[in-house]
Amino acid sequence: MDDQIKEAKAIINSTSSITVLTGAGISAESRIPTFRGEEGLWRKFRSEELATQEAFQRDPKLVWEWYDWRRGLVKEAKPNPGHYALVNLENEKPNFTLVTQNIDGLHQLAGNRNIIEMHGNLWQIRCTSCGIIEQNHDVPLKEIPPKCKNCDSLGRPNVVWFEEIIPISIIDNILIAIERCEVMLIVGTSGVVEPAASMGLVAKHTGKTVIEVNLETTPNSSHYDISILGKSGEILPMLL
Ligand code: BV8
Ligand code: ZN
């Protein structure tokens, strides 16, 4: 086991309080395309072009067809060893919070419990008029775009799009989880999307030990205590 992994393992073993932040990379080995990887393209569109209010207002049907496609992929996806390693970690640590940027619900499926979904959830439809949120697991969706069951208005994915605000209660809970932890583990994120990308820096700024596991170096890697390059499905089971 290389020195970095040994050191990271010792740090994680020594703490009772850990906060984890995950991104699309942790679901890559569950065959879900990452947000920015080349496989993340759909038809000729990039994710950033479709995950916006503007795209939805312009063409709700197209944006819903993209989400319908993603729901189909996620429905077939299974948690991978990286997801299960985080379940073991939660079972071992008295103080554990899992913050995820992912909307695929695989952490819940794997068995984690204390989860903060900072970008929403693929399986929820929010009414654009009365605001009610419906759990909907139809694959494919029965109608595109889906309508609100309550008032028949247009439904939208209950996710946070680019240039949309993440509810302050969510940000508060994430900052509390960072404040309360001794160690922060950041897995499978390119560290470009704010405010998620700054969470590791907040942890460093408040004296926490930050460990990153990612396939490639990220803009924040040099600020972290340990940055391990590799697949989360292989590294996390060695670490946790
Ligand atoms: C906000 C939900 C305030 C939807 C997502 C200019 C103008 C306007 C705004 C901005 C601007 N500049 C910056 C901003 C803010 C903007 C932003 O950060 N833009 C970026 C692109 C520059 N952020 C926002 O708009 C946020 N809101 O700031 O509000 C505001 C309000 C108005 C105006 C300004 C500001 C809201 C951001 C939330 C967007 N919603 N998702 C959906 O999913 O459909 S973000 C989306 O990106 C996903 O959630 C995804 O998880 C997330 C982050 O991406 P990653 O998870 O990191 O995935 P990525 O593909 O990038 O990387 C995967 C990594 O894994 C790679 O590094 C890869 O190497 C690695 N990997 C691959 N395989 C593996 C692996 N690692 C380990 N093992 C493997 N096997
Ligand atoms: Zn409604």
mmCIF file of C-alpha atoms and ligand atoms in Angstrom:
data_model
loop_
_atom_site.group_PDB
_atom_site.id
_atom_site.type_symbol
_atom_site.label_atom_id
_atom_site.label_comp_id
_atom_site.label_asym_id
_atom_site.label_seq_id
_atom_site.Cartn_x
_atom_site.Cartn_y
_atom_site.Cartn_z
ATOM 1 C CA MET A 1 0.000 0.000 0.000
ATOM 2 C CA ASP A 2 1.678 3.263 -0.945
ATOM 3 C CA ASP A 3 2.671 5.827 1.664
ATOM 4 C CA GLN A 4 -0.112 8.294 0.811
ATOM 5 C CA ILE A 5 -2.780 5.686 1.359
ATOM 6 C CA LYS A 6 -1.115 4.510 4.574
ATOM 7 C CA GLU A 7 -0.999 8.091 5.875
ATOM 8 C CA ALA A 8 -4.596 8.823 4.843
ATOM 9 C CA LYS A 9 -5.773 5.555 6.423
ATOM 10 C CA ALA A 10 -4.071 6.443 9.719
ATOM 11 C CA ILE A 11 -5.656 9.926 9.729
ATOM 12 C CA ILE A 12 -9.142 8.525 9.037
ATOM 13 C CA ASN A 13 -8.696 5.778 11.659
ATOM 14 C CA SER A 14 -7.679 8.348 14.246
ATOM 15 C CA THR A 15 -10.768 10.566 13.929
ATOM 16 C CA SER A 16 -14.313 10.071 15.176
ATOM 17 C CA SER A 17 -15.674 12.966 13.152
ATOM 18 C CA ILE A 18 -15.560 13.066 9.364
ATOM 19 C CA THR A 19 -17.414 14.919 6.601
ATOM 20 C CA VAL A 20 -17.334 13.583 3.044
ATOM 21 C CA LEU A 21 -18.013 15.517 -0.180
ATOM 22 C CA THR A 22 -18.643 13.510 -3.349
ATOM 23 C CA GLY A 23 -19.057 14.402 -7.021
ATOM 24 C CA ALA A 24 -19.902 12.594 -10.228
ATOM 25 C CA GLY A 25 -16.618 10.666 -10.181
ATOM 26 C CA ILE A 26 -17.801 8.348 -7.399
ATOM 27 C CA SER A 27 -20.628 7.159 -9.665
ATOM 28 C CA ALA A 28 -18.416 6.747 -12.757
ATOM 29 C CA GLU A 29 -17.681 3.079 -11.871
ATOM 30 C CA SER A 30 -21.460 2.582 -11.658
ATOM 31 C CA ARG A 31 -21.443 3.494 -15.363
ATOM 32 C CA ILE A 32 -23.031 6.917 -14.881
ATOM 33 C CA PRO A 33 -21.309 9.478 -17.146
ATOM 34 C CA THR A 34 -19.528 12.218 -15.218
ATOM 35 C CA PHE A 35 -20.649 15.777 -15.710
ATOM 36 C CA ARG A 36 -17.640 16.983 -17.652
ATOM 37 C CA GLY A 37 -16.084 13.822 -18.939
ATOM 38 C CA GLU A 38 -16.283 13.235 -22.709
ATOM 39 C CA GLU A 39 -18.881 10.504 -22.073
ATOM 40 C CA GLY A 40 -21.075 13.152 -20.417
ATOM 41 C CA LEU A 41 -22.307 14.411 -23.772
ATOM 42 C CA TRP A 42 -25.946 13.807 -24.744
ATOM 43 C CA ARG A 43 -26.942 14.172 -28.384
ATOM 44 C CA LYS A 44 -24.787 17.249 -29.208
ATOM 45 C CA PHE A 45 -25.284 19.028 -25.899
ATOM 46 C CA ARG A 46 -22.943 19.490 -22.929
ATOM 47 C CA SER A 47 -24.450 19.156 -19.446
ATOM 48 C CA GLU A 48 -23.768 22.776 -18.571
ATOM 49 C CA GLU A 49 -25.890 23.863 -21.565
ATOM 50 C CA LEU A 50 -28.920 21.896 -20.418
ATOM 51 C CA ALA A 51 -28.766 22.220 -16.617
ATOM 52 C CA THR A 52 -30.015 25.816 -16.649
ATOM 53 C CA GLN A 53 -33.347 27.611 -16.131
ATOM 54 C CA GLU A 54 -32.799 29.344 -19.460
ATOM 55 C CA ALA A 55 -32.539 26.029 -21.371
ATOM 56 C CA PHE A 56 -35.645 24.759 -19.554
ATOM 57 C CA GLN A 57 -37.681 27.867 -20.353
ATOM 58 C CA ARG A 58 -36.560 27.724 -23.976
ATOM 59 C CA ASP A 59 -37.290 24.031 -24.429
ATOM 60 C CA PRO A 60 -38.694 22.138 -21.421
ATOM 61 C CA LYS A 61 -39.284 19.057 -23.571
ATOM 62 C CA LEU A 62 -35.596 18.837 -24.620
ATOM 63 C CA VAL A 63 -34.346 19.329 -21.041
ATOM 64 C CA TRP A 64 -36.795 16.719 -19.753
ATOM 65 C CA GLU A 65 -35.690 14.277 -22.507
ATOM 66 C CA TRP A 66 -32.117 14.699 -21.145
ATOM 67 C CA TYR A 67 -33.252 14.011 -17.582
ATOM 68 C CA ASP A 68 -35.395 11.092 -18.783
ATOM 69 C CA TRP A 69 -32.256 9.630 -20.430
ATOM 70 C CA ARG A 70 -30.249 10.110 -17.207
ATOM 71 C CA ARG A 71 -33.047 8.549 -15.114
ATOM 72 C CA GLY A 72 -32.896 5.552 -17.417
ATOM 73 C CA LEU A 73 -29.126 5.211 -16.882
ATOM 74 C CA VAL A 74 -29.397 5.645 -13.114
ATOM 75 C CA LYS A 75 -32.262 3.151 -12.860
ATOM 76 C CA GLU A 76 -29.886 0.477 -14.237
ATOM 77 C CA ALA A 77 -26.955 1.634 -12.091
ATOM 78 C CA LYS A 78 -25.794 -0.117 -8.950
ATOM 79 C CA PRO A 79 -23.690 1.381 -6.160
ATOM 80 C CA ASN A 80 -20.005 0.448 -6.552
ATOM 81 C CA PRO A 81 -17.354 -0.468 -3.910
ATOM 82 C CA GLY A 82 -16.624 3.245 -3.453
ATOM 83 C CA HIS A 83 -20.221 3.882 -2.369
ATOM 84 C CA TYR A 84 -20.208 0.889 -0.001
ATOM 85 C CA ALA A 85 -16.900 1.965 1.567
ATOM 86 C CA LEU A 86 -18.636 5.205 2.620
ATOM 87 C CA VAL A 87 -21.455 3.188 4.207
ATOM 88 C CA ASN A 88 -18.849 1.315 6.279
ATOM 89 C CA LEU A 89 -17.320 4.649 7.234
ATOM 90 C CA GLU A 90 -20.678 6.001 8.421
ATOM 91 C CA ASN A 91 -21.243 2.833 10.461
ATOM 92 C CA GLU A 92 -17.864 3.279 12.161
ATOM 93 C CA LYS A 93 -17.844 6.998 12.887
ATOM 94 C CA PRO A 94 -19.995 8.584 15.624
ATOM 95 C CA ASN A 95 -20.016 11.877 13.726
ATOM 96 C CA PHE A 96 -20.440 11.464 9.960
ATOM 97 C CA THR A 97 -22.001 13.638 7.249
ATOM 98 C CA LEU A 98 -22.057 12.841 3.534
ATOM 99 C CA VAL A 99 -22.479 15.887 1.284
ATOM 100 C CA THR A 100 -23.049 15.004 -2.352
ATOM 101 C CA GLN A 101 -23.238 17.050 -5.534
ATOM 102 C CA ASN A 102 -24.742 14.031 -7.250
ATOM 103 C CA ILE A 103 -28.449 13.751 -7.931
ATOM 104 C CA ASP A 104 -28.397 10.005 -8.713
ATOM 105 C CA GLY A 105 -29.449 8.765 -5.258
ATOM 106 C CA LEU A 106 -26.777 5.996 -5.267
ATOM 107 C CA HIS A 107 -25.526 6.911 -1.790
ATOM 108 C CA GLN A 108 -29.017 6.300 -0.376
ATOM 109 C CA LEU A 109 -29.274 3.069 -2.375
ATOM 110 C CA ALA A 110 -25.913 1.907 -0.951
ATOM 111 C CA GLY A 111 -27.169 2.545 2.596
ATOM 112 C CA ASN A 112 -25.712 5.870 3.746
ATOM 113 C CA ARG A 113 -28.120 7.751 5.998
ATOM 114 C CA ASN A 114 -26.832 11.203 6.952
ATOM 115 C CA ILE A 115 -26.769 12.674 3.427
ATOM 116 C CA ILE A 116 -27.022 16.285 2.247
ATOM 117 C CA GLU A 117 -27.943 16.433 -1.472
ATOM 118 C CA MET A 118 -26.688 19.911 -2.335
ATOM 119 C CA HIS A 119 -27.803 19.821 -5.975
ATOM 120 C CA GLY A 120 -31.137 18.041 -5.528
ATOM 121 C CA ASN A 121 -32.409 14.663 -6.671
ATOM 122 C CA LEU A 122 -33.114 13.116 -10.068
ATOM 123 C CA TRP A 123 -36.194 11.258 -8.783
ATOM 124 C CA GLN A 124 -38.099 14.318 -7.614
ATOM 125 C CA ILE A 125 -40.342 16.546 -9.740
ATOM 126 C CA ARG A 126 -41.104 20.046 -8.442
ATOM 127 C CA CYS A 127 -44.132 22.003 -9.673
ATOM 128 C CA THR A 128 -43.148 25.318 -11.303
ATOM 129 C CA SER A 129 -46.358 26.830 -9.976
ATOM 130 C CA CYS A 130 -47.520 25.432 -6.614
ATOM 131 C CA GLY A 131 -44.080 24.112 -5.691
ATOM 132 C CA ILE A 132 -45.105 20.671 -4.483
ATOM 133 C CA ILE A 133 -42.418 18.015 -4.837
ATOM 134 C CA GLU A 134 -43.378 14.550 -6.080
ATOM 135 C CA GLN A 135 -41.225 11.419 -5.876
ATOM 136 C CA ASN A 136 -41.384 9.892 -9.358
ATOM 137 C CA HIS A 137 -39.455 6.785 -10.429
ATOM 138 C CA ASP A 138 -41.167 6.214 -13.822
ATOM 139 C CA VAL A 139 -38.638 5.148 -16.460
ATOM 140 C CA PRO A 140 -39.408 6.310 -19.048
ATOM 141 C CA LEU A 141 -41.538 9.225 -17.835
ATOM 142 C CA LYS A 142 -45.210 8.718 -18.736
ATOM 143 C CA GLU A 143 -45.451 12.222 -20.228
ATOM 144 C CA ILE A 144 -42.738 14.693 -21.245
ATOM 145 C CA PRO A 145 -42.740 17.322 -19.878
ATOM 146 C CA PRO A 146 -44.513 15.960 -16.753
ATOM 147 C CA LYS A 147 -47.351 17.939 -15.196
ATOM 148 C CA CYS A 148 -48.018 18.643 -11.525
ATOM 149 C CA LYS A 149 -50.444 16.100 -10.004
ATOM 150 C CA ASN A 150 -51.886 18.868 -7.858
ATOM 151 C CA CYS A 151 -52.448 21.802 -10.241
ATOM 152 C CA ASP A 152 -51.530 20.420 -13.683
ATOM 153 C CA SER A 153 -48.783 23.040 -14.182
ATOM 154 C CA LEU A 154 -45.396 22.251 -15.722
ATOM 155 C CA GLY A 155 -43.136 20.111 -13.531
ATOM 156 C CA ARG A 156 -39.342 20.625 -13.395
ATOM 157 C CA PRO A 157 -36.562 18.430 -12.051
ATOM 158 C CA ASN A 158 -36.076 19.174 -8.348
ATOM 159 C CA VAL A 159 -32.407 19.981 -8.883
ATOM 160 C CA VAL A 160 -30.267 23.120 -8.577
ATOM 161 C CA TRP A 161 -29.382 24.403 -12.036
ATOM 162 C CA PHE A 162 -26.446 26.661 -12.862
ATOM 163 C CA GLU A 163 -27.061 30.223 -11.708
ATOM 164 C CA GLU A 164 -29.679 28.982 -9.268
ATOM 165 C CA ILE A 165 -29.189 29.514 -5.572
ATOM 166 C CA ILE A 166 -28.586 26.538 -3.318
ATOM 167 C CA PRO A 167 -31.064 26.886 -0.406
ATOM 168 C CA ILE A 168 -29.303 28.651 2.475
ATOM 169 C CA SER A 169 -30.458 25.924 4.897
ATOM 170 C CA ILE A 170 -28.470 23.415 2.819
ATOM 171 C CA ILE A 171 -25.377 25.637 2.825
ATOM 172 C CA ASP A 172 -25.761 26.147 6.603
ATOM 173 C CA ASN A 173 -25.949 22.405 7.234
ATOM 174 C CA ILE A 174 -22.860 21.812 5.088
ATOM 175 C CA LEU A 175 -20.885 24.493 6.940
ATOM 176 C CA ILE A 176 -21.986 23.041 10.285
ATOM 177 C CA ALA A 177 -20.843 19.586 9.123
ATOM 178 C CA ILE A 178 -17.458 21.041 8.139
ATOM 179 C CA GLU A 179 -17.147 22.954 11.414
ATOM 180 C CA ARG A 180 -17.909 19.813 13.439
ATOM 181 C CA CYS A 181 -15.546 17.482 11.612
ATOM 182 C CA GLU A 182 -11.839 16.882 12.167
ATOM 183 C CA VAL A 183 -11.242 15.354 8.739
ATOM 184 C CA MET A 184 -12.866 16.064 5.358
ATOM 185 C CA LEU A 185 -12.710 13.484 2.552
ATOM 186 C CA ILE A 186 -13.381 14.797 -0.979
ATOM 187 C CA VAL A 187 -14.081 12.174 -3.630
ATOM 188 C CA GLY A 188 -14.646 12.266 -7.403
ATOM 189 C CA THR A 189 -15.157 15.933 -8.085
ATOM 190 C CA SER A 190 -13.333 18.172 -10.551
ATOM 191 C CA GLY A 191 -13.639 21.039 -8.087
ATOM 192 C CA VAL A 192 -14.911 23.570 -10.635
ATOM 193 C CA VAL A 193 -18.546 24.004 -9.583
ATOM 194 C CA GLU A 194 -19.168 26.558 -6.835
ATOM 195 C CA PRO A 195 -19.998 26.674 -4.006
ATOM 196 C CA ALA A 196 -19.168 22.929 -3.661
ATOM 197 C CA ALA A 197 -15.621 23.528 -4.931
ATOM 198 C CA SER A 198 -14.893 25.873 -2.036
ATOM 199 C CA MET A 199 -16.003 23.515 0.708
ATOM 200 C CA GLY A 200 -12.618 21.822 0.938
ATOM 201 C CA LEU A 201 -10.934 25.223 1.209
ATOM 202 C CA VAL A 202 -13.333 26.220 4.017
ATOM 203 C CA ALA A 203 -12.311 23.029 5.809
ATOM 204 C CA LYS A 204 -8.605 23.823 5.336
ATOM 205 C CA HIS A 205 -9.186 27.420 6.431
ATOM 206 C CA THR A 206 -10.752 26.191 9.662
ATOM 207 C CA GLY A 207 -7.905 23.854 10.497
ATOM 208 C CA LYS A 208 -9.313 20.526 9.305
ATOM 209 C CA THR A 209 -7.288 17.812 7.585
ATOM 210 C CA VAL A 210 -8.479 17.391 3.997
ATOM 211 C CA ILE A 211 -7.934 14.241 1.941
ATOM 212 C CA GLU A 212 -8.852 14.093 -1.761
ATOM 213 C CA VAL A 213 -9.411 10.972 -3.873
ATOM 214 C CA ASN A 214 -9.797 11.695 -7.598
ATOM 215 C CA LEU A 215 -8.817 10.302 -10.979
ATOM 216 C CA GLU A 216 -6.991 13.519 -11.846
ATOM 217 C CA THR A 217 -5.446 16.482 -10.057
ATOM 218 C CA THR A 218 -7.917 19.312 -9.437
ATOM 219 C CA PRO A 219 -7.446 23.083 -8.990
ATOM 220 C CA ASN A 220 -7.601 22.583 -5.210
ATOM 221 C CA SER A 221 -5.397 19.486 -4.906
ATOM 222 C CA SER A 222 -2.336 21.514 -3.879
ATOM 223 C CA HIS A 223 -4.299 23.088 -0.995
ATOM 224 C CA TYR A 224 -5.265 19.732 0.513
ATOM 225 C CA ASP A 225 -3.189 17.674 2.968
ATOM 226 C CA ILE A 226 -3.277 14.518 0.865
ATOM 227 C CA SER A 227 -4.392 14.125 -2.769
ATOM 228 C CA ILE A 228 -4.597 10.497 -3.902
ATOM 229 C CA LEU A 229 -4.901 9.870 -7.643
ATOM 230 C CA GLY A 230 -6.952 6.839 -8.556
ATOM 231 C CA LYS A 231 -10.382 5.300 -8.948
ATOM 232 C CA SER A 232 -12.600 5.801 -5.902
ATOM 233 C CA GLY A 233 -14.005 2.277 -6.309
ATOM 234 C CA GLU A 234 -10.450 0.939 -5.749
ATOM 235 C CA ILE A 235 -8.982 3.518 -3.345
ATOM 236 C CA LEU A 236 -11.850 3.951 -0.850
ATOM 237 C CA PRO A 237 -12.069 0.256 0.091
ATOM 238 C CA MET A 238 -8.309 0.395 0.827
ATOM 239 C CA LEU A 239 -8.735 3.550 2.897
ATOM 240 C CA LEU A 240 -11.878 2.837 4.878
HETATM 241 C C1 BV8 B 1 -24.707 29.537 -7.534
HETATM 242 C C2 BV8 B 1 -27.460 19.577 -10.690
HETATM 243 C C3 BV8 B 1 -25.182 31.746 -6.880
HETATM 244 C C4 BV8 B 1 -28.086 19.577 -12.019
HETATM 245 C C5 BV8 B 1 -25.352 20.808 -10.859
HETATM 246 C C6 BV8 B 1 -20.635 32.827 -13.919
HETATM 247 C C7 BV8 B 1 -21.971 33.171 -14.079
HETATM 248 C C8 BV8 B 1 -22.961 32.594 -13.289
HETATM 249 C C9 BV8 B 1 -22.638 31.669 -12.309
HETATM 250 C C10 BV8 B 1 -21.318 31.345 -12.169
HETATM 251 C C11 BV8 B 1 -20.314 31.910 -12.947
HETATM 252 N N1 BV8 B 1 -19.127 31.381 -12.543
HETATM 253 C C12 BV8 B 1 -19.350 30.513 -11.535
HETATM 254 C C13 BV8 B 1 -20.663 30.486 -11.298
HETATM 255 C C14 BV8 B 1 -21.327 29.702 -10.297
HETATM 256 C C15 BV8 B 1 -21.751 28.369 -10.909
HETATM 257 C C16 BV8 B 1 -20.529 27.575 -11.280
HETATM 258 O O1 BV8 B 1 -19.833 27.118 -10.410
HETATM 259 N N2 BV8 B 1 -20.271 27.436 -12.589
HETATM 260 C C17 BV8 B 1 -19.084 26.683 -12.983
HETATM 261 C C18 BV8 B 1 -19.421 25.758 -14.142
HETATM 262 C C19 BV8 B 1 -17.994 27.676 -13.319
HETATM 263 N N3 BV8 B 1 -22.456 27.731 -9.830
HETATM 264 C C20 BV8 B 1 -23.770 27.890 -9.726
HETATM 265 O O2 BV8 B 1 -24.437 28.471 -10.571
HETATM 266 C C21 BV8 B 1 -24.390 27.359 -8.446
HETATM 267 N N4 BV8 B 1 -25.241 28.369 -7.889
HETATM 268 O O3 BV8 B 1 -23.535 29.795 -7.579
HETATM 269 O O4 BV8 B 1 -25.668 30.443 -7.112
HETATM 270 C C22 BV8 B 1 -25.300 32.491 -8.194
HETATM 271 C C23 BV8 B 1 -26.571 32.797 -8.656
HETATM 272 C C24 BV8 B 1 -26.691 33.494 -9.846
HETATM 273 C C25 BV8 B 1 -25.541 33.897 -10.569
HETATM 274 C C26 BV8 B 1 -24.263 33.549 -10.086
HETATM 275 C C27 BV8 B 1 -24.143 32.828 -8.902
HETATM 276 C C28 BV8 B 1 -25.235 26.123 -8.712
HETATM 277 C C29 BV8 B 1 -24.337 25.011 -9.193
HETATM 278 C C30 BV8 B 1 -25.144 23.708 -9.244
HETATM 279 C C31 BV8 B 1 -25.280 23.252 -10.688
HETATM 280 N N5 BV8 B 1 -25.959 21.948 -10.713
HETATM 281 N N6 BV8 B 1 -26.006 19.637 -10.861
HETATM 282 C C32 BV8 B 1 -27.860 18.273 -12.732
HETATM 283 O O5 BV8 B 1 -27.062 17.428 -12.268
HETATM 284 O O6 BV8 B 1 -28.490 18.097 -13.779
HETATM 285 S S1 BV8 B 1 -23.670 20.805 -10.954
HETATM 286 C C33 BV8 B 1 -23.045 19.406 -11.655
HETATM 287 O O7 BV8 B 1 -21.650 19.576 -11.532
HETATM 288 C C34 BV8 B 1 -23.335 18.081 -10.973
HETATM 289 O O8 BV8 B 1 -24.039 18.192 -9.759
HETATM 290 C C35 BV8 B 1 -21.939 17.589 -10.653
HETATM 291 O O9 BV8 B 1 -21.874 16.734 -9.578
HETATM 292 C C36 BV8 B 1 -21.320 18.881 -10.355
HETATM 293 C C37 BV8 B 1 -19.879 19.008 -10.155
HETATM 294 O O10 BV8 B 1 -19.255 18.304 -11.149
HETATM 295 P P1 BV8 B 1 -18.422 17.041 -10.623
HETATM 296 O O11 BV8 B 1 -19.285 16.283 -9.692
HETATM 297 O O12 BV8 B 1 -17.129 17.525 -10.125
HETATM 298 O O13 BV8 B 1 -18.314 16.192 -11.920
HETATM 299 P P2 BV8 B 1 -17.227 16.415 -13.052
HETATM 300 O O14 BV8 B 1 -17.665 15.624 -14.222
HETATM 301 O O15 BV8 B 1 -16.960 17.874 -13.208
HETATM 302 O O16 BV8 B 1 -15.897 15.779 -12.434
HETATM 303 C C38 BV8 B 1 -15.848 14.412 -12.119
HETATM 304 C C39 BV8 B 1 -14.480 14.197 -11.499
HETATM 305 O O17 BV8 B 1 -14.396 12.823 -11.115
HETATM 306 C C40 BV8 B 1 -13.350 14.443 -12.463
HETATM 307 O O18 BV8 B 1 -12.350 15.208 -11.805
HETATM 308 C C41 BV8 B 1 -12.830 13.054 -12.802
HETATM 309 O O19 BV8 B 1 -11.422 13.027 -12.982
HETATM 310 C C42 BV8 B 1 -13.173 12.297 -11.562
HETATM 311 N N7 BV8 B 1 -13.400 10.866 -11.776
HETATM 312 C C43 BV8 B 1 -13.906 10.259 -12.878
HETATM 313 N N8 BV8 B 1 -13.972 8.915 -12.644
HETATM 314 C C44 BV8 B 1 -13.527 8.707 -11.384
HETATM 315 C C45 BV8 B 1 -13.158 9.942 -10.819
HETATM 316 N N9 BV8 B 1 -12.665 10.064 -9.580
HETATM 317 C C46 BV8 B 1 -12.534 8.934 -8.858
HETATM 318 N N10 BV8 B 1 -12.854 7.706 -9.325
HETATM 319 C C47 BV8 B 1 -13.357 7.552 -10.579
HETATM 320 N N11 BV8 B 1 -13.657 6.327 -11.022
HETATM 321 ZN ZN ZN B 2 -48.594 22.340 -8.885
#
